[in-house]
Amino acid sequence: MSSCLAQEVHLARRHEEILSQRSELLQQMETYLRDKKTKKTWQTQAADAAHKRNAALLNDIEIAEKKLQERMHLLPHPDTVKLETLYWASIKESLPKWEEFLLGRAEVPIGFKKMKATKQSINYPEEDSQKYTF
């Protein structure tokens, strides 16, 4: 009987150890599942944030592209800008030559042909010519 009692005590201790190990494993499993759920939630939030950020960036790029296209239509062609720049440079260069002429103090600058003023005879009917006094 003592051997049965000793065996039963041994089995009871072993049973307590197994229950203790089971309890410990259940706690570890709960912790692992909680951490896994937290990690999944964090990853989902990070993915949502990245999606929103990417959508905002894509929207910003589309807006910038539209603005560039609009501005491209507003800006003159580079050849036009070049011709305009050359034109104004030519004007600035020849302005001193023409300044005295434009002020009425000198003749037409050398190298420029003087245009002859031509009189055109316009025949007005007598009725109409009386209306106008020259």
PDB file of C-alpha atoms in Angstrom:
ATOM      1  CA  MET A   1       0.000   0.000   0.000  1.00  0.00           C
ATOM      2  CA  SER A   2       2.789   2.308   0.717  1.00  0.00           C
ATOM      3  CA  SER A   3       4.020   1.766  -2.785  1.00  0.00           C
ATOM      4  CA  CYS A   4       0.570   2.692  -4.091  1.00  0.00           C
ATOM      5  CA  LEU A   5       0.558   5.780  -1.881  1.00  0.00           C
ATOM      6  CA  ALA A   6       4.072   6.733  -2.995  1.00  0.00           C
ATOM      7  CA  GLN A   7       3.101   6.194  -6.597  1.00  0.00           C
ATOM      8  CA  GLU A   8      -0.057   8.278  -6.123  1.00  0.00           C
ATOM      9  CA  VAL A   9       1.931  11.102  -4.492  1.00  0.00           C
ATOM     10  CA  HIS A  10       4.417  10.909  -7.339  1.00  0.00           C
ATOM     11  CA  LEU A  11       1.598  11.031  -9.894  1.00  0.00           C
ATOM     12  CA  ALA A  12      -0.050  13.968  -8.066  1.00  0.00           C
ATOM     13  CA  ARG A  13       3.255  15.908  -8.133  1.00  0.00           C
ATOM     14  CA  ARG A  14       3.698  15.039 -11.775  1.00  0.00           C
ATOM     15  CA  HIS A  15       0.128  16.156 -12.430  1.00  0.00           C
ATOM     16  CA  GLU A  16       0.810  19.493 -10.680  1.00  0.00           C
ATOM     17  CA  GLU A  17       3.997  19.969 -12.759  1.00  0.00           C
ATOM     18  CA  ILE A  18       2.085  19.247 -15.957  1.00  0.00           C
ATOM     19  CA  LEU A  19      -0.692  21.674 -14.948  1.00  0.00           C
ATOM     20  CA  SER A  20       1.933  24.290 -14.073  1.00  0.00           C
ATOM     21  CA  GLN A  21       3.674  23.799 -17.444  1.00  0.00           C
ATOM     22  CA  ARG A  22       0.285  23.936 -19.190  1.00  0.00           C
ATOM     23  CA  SER A  23      -0.594  27.170 -17.420  1.00  0.00           C
ATOM     24  CA  GLU A  24       2.788  28.669 -18.319  1.00  0.00           C
ATOM     25  CA  LEU A  25       2.430  27.612 -21.980  1.00  0.00           C
ATOM     26  CA  LEU A  26      -1.091  29.068 -22.125  1.00  0.00           C
ATOM     27  CA  GLN A  27       0.227  32.402 -20.792  1.00  0.00           C
ATOM     28  CA  GLN A  28       3.047  32.365 -23.341  1.00  0.00           C
ATOM     29  CA  MET A  29       0.554  31.548 -26.079  1.00  0.00           C
ATOM     30  CA  GLU A  30      -1.769  34.380 -25.004  1.00  0.00           C
ATOM     31  CA  THR A  31       1.175  36.810 -24.906  1.00  0.00           C
ATOM     32  CA  TYR A  32       2.335  35.626 -28.334  1.00  0.00           C
ATOM     33  CA  LEU A  33      -1.170  36.014 -29.815  1.00  0.00           C
ATOM     34  CA  ARG A  34      -1.613  39.458 -28.222  1.00  0.00           C
ATOM     35  CA  ASP A  35       1.768  40.578 -29.592  1.00  0.00           C
ATOM     36  CA  LYS A  36       0.892  39.130 -32.995  1.00  0.00           C
ATOM     37  CA  LYS A  37      -2.445  40.969 -32.984  1.00  0.00           C
ATOM     38  CA  THR A  38      -0.743  44.221 -31.921  1.00  0.00           C
ATOM     39  CA  LYS A  39       1.880  43.775 -34.646  1.00  0.00           C
ATOM     40  CA  LYS A  40      -0.840  43.101 -37.240  1.00  0.00           C
ATOM     41  CA  THR A  41      -2.757  46.196 -36.096  1.00  0.00           C
ATOM     42  CA  TRP A  42       0.418  48.286 -36.305  1.00  0.00           C
ATOM     43  CA  GLN A  43       1.206  46.909 -39.782  1.00  0.00           C
ATOM     44  CA  THR A  44      -2.354  47.652 -40.929  1.00  0.00           C
ATOM     45  CA  GLN A  45      -2.122  51.205 -39.596  1.00  0.00           C
ATOM     46  CA  ALA A  46       1.292  51.646 -41.212  1.00  0.00           C
ATOM     47  CA  ALA A  47      -0.050  50.314 -44.522  1.00  0.00           C
ATOM     48  CA  ASP A  48      -3.060  52.647 -44.331  1.00  0.00           C
ATOM     49  CA  ALA A  49      -0.812  55.602 -43.529  1.00  0.00           C
ATOM     50  CA  ALA A  50       1.499  54.679 -46.425  1.00  0.00           C
ATOM     51  CA  HIS A  51      -1.485  54.362 -48.748  1.00  0.00           C
ATOM     52  CA  LYS A  52      -2.784  57.787 -47.719  1.00  0.00           C
ATOM     53  CA  ARG A  53       0.701  59.291 -48.059  1.00  0.00           C
ATOM     54  CA  ASN A  54       1.126  57.750 -51.521  1.00  0.00           C
ATOM     55  CA  ALA A  55      -2.307  58.982 -52.592  1.00  0.00           C
ATOM     56  CA  ALA A  56      -1.453  62.497 -51.366  1.00  0.00           C
ATOM     57  CA  LEU A  57       1.895  62.414 -53.170  1.00  0.00           C
ATOM     58  CA  LEU A  58       0.238  61.197 -56.357  1.00  0.00           C
ATOM     59  CA  ASN A  59      -2.337  63.976 -56.064  1.00  0.00           C
ATOM     60  CA  ASP A  60       0.442  66.551 -55.512  1.00  0.00           C
ATOM     61  CA  ILE A  61       2.306  65.242 -58.564  1.00  0.00           C
ATOM     62  CA  GLU A  62      -0.845  65.464 -60.706  1.00  0.00           C
ATOM     63  CA  ILE A  63      -1.495  69.028 -59.519  1.00  0.00           C
ATOM     64  CA  ALA A  64       2.125  70.007 -60.233  1.00  0.00           C
ATOM     65  CA  GLU A  65       1.895  68.400 -63.674  1.00  0.00           C
ATOM     66  CA  LYS A  66      -1.282  70.361 -64.474  1.00  0.00           C
ATOM     67  CA  LYS A  67       0.334  73.613 -63.290  1.00  0.00           C
ATOM     68  CA  LEU A  68       3.399  72.944 -65.439  1.00  0.00           C
ATOM     69  CA  GLN A  69       1.219  72.223 -68.466  1.00  0.00           C
ATOM     70  CA  GLU A  70      -0.755  75.428 -67.884  1.00  0.00           C
ATOM     71  CA  ARG A  71       2.422  77.442 -67.429  1.00  0.00           C
ATOM     72  CA  MET A  72       3.933  75.860 -70.522  1.00  0.00           C
ATOM     73  CA  HIS A  73       0.998  77.222 -72.537  1.00  0.00           C
ATOM     74  CA  LEU A  74       1.449  80.650 -70.966  1.00  0.00           C
ATOM     75  CA  LEU A  75       5.169  80.890 -71.677  1.00  0.00           C
ATOM     76  CA  PRO A  76       6.184  81.856 -75.178  1.00  0.00           C
ATOM     77  CA  HIS A  77       8.200  79.480 -77.299  1.00  0.00           C
ATOM     78  CA  PRO A  78      11.979  79.678 -76.659  1.00  0.00           C
ATOM     79  CA  ASP A  79      12.571  80.829 -80.254  1.00  0.00           C
ATOM     80  CA  THR A  80      10.127  83.688 -79.707  1.00  0.00           C
ATOM     81  CA  VAL A  81      11.904  84.674 -76.507  1.00  0.00           C
ATOM     82  CA  LYS A  82      15.252  84.565 -78.326  1.00  0.00           C
ATOM     83  CA  LEU A  83      13.976  86.746 -81.174  1.00  0.00           C
ATOM     84  CA  GLU A  84      12.433  89.184 -78.725  1.00  0.00           C
ATOM     85  CA  THR A  85      15.678  89.409 -76.770  1.00  0.00           C
ATOM     86  CA  LEU A  86      17.674  90.011 -79.954  1.00  0.00           C
ATOM     87  CA  TYR A  87      15.153  92.634 -81.086  1.00  0.00           C
ATOM     88  CA  TRP A  88      15.393  94.616 -77.854  1.00  0.00           C
ATOM     89  CA  ALA A  89      19.183  94.319 -77.838  1.00  0.00           C
ATOM     90  CA  SER A  90      19.200  95.757 -81.365  1.00  0.00           C
ATOM     91  CA  ILE A  91      16.906  98.591 -80.282  1.00  0.00           C
ATOM     92  CA  LYS A  92      19.126  99.421 -77.302  1.00  0.00           C
ATOM     93  CA  GLU A  93      22.178  99.344 -79.536  1.00  0.00           C
ATOM     94  CA  SER A  94      20.732 101.647 -82.209  1.00  0.00           C
ATOM     95  CA  LEU A  95      18.863 104.006 -79.872  1.00  0.00           C
ATOM     96  CA  PRO A  96      21.812 106.382 -79.344  1.00  0.00           C
ATOM     97  CA  LYS A  97      22.154 106.746 -83.139  1.00  0.00           C
ATOM     98  CA  TRP A  98      18.505 107.665 -83.494  1.00  0.00           C
ATOM     99  CA  GLU A  99      18.072 109.755 -80.355  1.00  0.00           C
ATOM    100  CA  GLU A 100      19.172 113.074 -81.883  1.00  0.00           C
ATOM    101  CA  PHE A 101      17.069 112.439 -84.997  1.00  0.00           C
ATOM    102  CA  LEU A 102      14.011 111.589 -82.942  1.00  0.00           C
ATOM    103  CA  LEU A 103      14.488 114.779 -80.940  1.00  0.00           C
ATOM    104  CA  GLY A 104      14.639 116.712 -84.226  1.00  0.00           C
ATOM    105  CA  ARG A 105      18.213 117.874 -83.785  1.00  0.00           C
ATOM    106  CA  ALA A 106      19.931 115.843 -86.524  1.00  0.00           C
ATOM    107  CA  GLU A 107      19.502 114.106 -89.875  1.00  0.00           C
ATOM    108  CA  VAL A 108      18.697 110.439 -90.331  1.00  0.00           C
ATOM    109  CA  PRO A 109      21.633 108.356 -89.097  1.00  0.00           C
ATOM    110  CA  ILE A 110      24.137 107.129 -91.676  1.00  0.00           C
ATOM    111  CA  GLY A 111      23.297 103.728 -93.097  1.00  0.00           C
ATOM    112  CA  PHE A 112      19.536 104.308 -93.125  1.00  0.00           C
ATOM    113  CA  LYS A 113      17.728 105.403 -96.269  1.00  0.00           C
ATOM    114  CA  LYS A 114      15.562 108.444 -96.056  1.00  0.00           C
ATOM    115  CA  MET A 115      12.085 107.680 -97.220  1.00  0.00           C
ATOM    116  CA  LYS A 116      10.636 110.228 -99.621  1.00  0.00           C
ATOM    117  CA  ALA A 117       7.236 111.529 -98.775  1.00  0.00           C
ATOM    118  CA  THR A 118       4.949 111.263-101.747  1.00  0.00           C
ATOM    119  CA  LYS A 119       1.926 113.357-102.291  1.00  0.00           C
ATOM    120  CA  GLN A 120      -1.068 111.511-103.403  1.00  0.00           C
ATOM    121  CA  SER A 121      -3.636 113.494-105.248  1.00  0.00           C
ATOM    122  CA  ILE A 122      -6.991 112.587-103.972  1.00  0.00           C
ATOM    123  CA  ASN A 123      -9.946 113.937-105.833  1.00  0.00           C
ATOM    124  CA  TYR A 124     -12.813 114.708-103.535  1.00  0.00           C
ATOM    125  CA  PRO A 125     -16.174 115.609-104.886  1.00  0.00           C
ATOM    126  CA  GLU A 126     -16.879 119.306-104.442  1.00  0.00           C
ATOM    127  CA  GLU A 127     -19.561 118.685-101.870  1.00  0.00           C
ATOM    128  CA  ASP A 128     -17.329 116.561 -99.714  1.00  0.00           C
ATOM    129  CA  SER A 129     -14.289 118.837-100.121  1.00  0.00           C
ATOM    130  CA  GLN A 130     -16.228 121.763 -98.681  1.00  0.00           C
ATOM    131  CA  LYS A 131     -16.870 119.816 -95.520  1.00  0.00           C
ATOM    132  CA  TYR A 132     -13.184 119.420 -94.865  1.00  0.00           C
ATOM    133  CA  THR A 133     -10.845 122.312 -94.222  1.00  0.00           C
ATOM    134  CA  PHE A 134      -7.182 121.616 -94.442  1.00  0.00           C
TER     135      PHE A 134
END
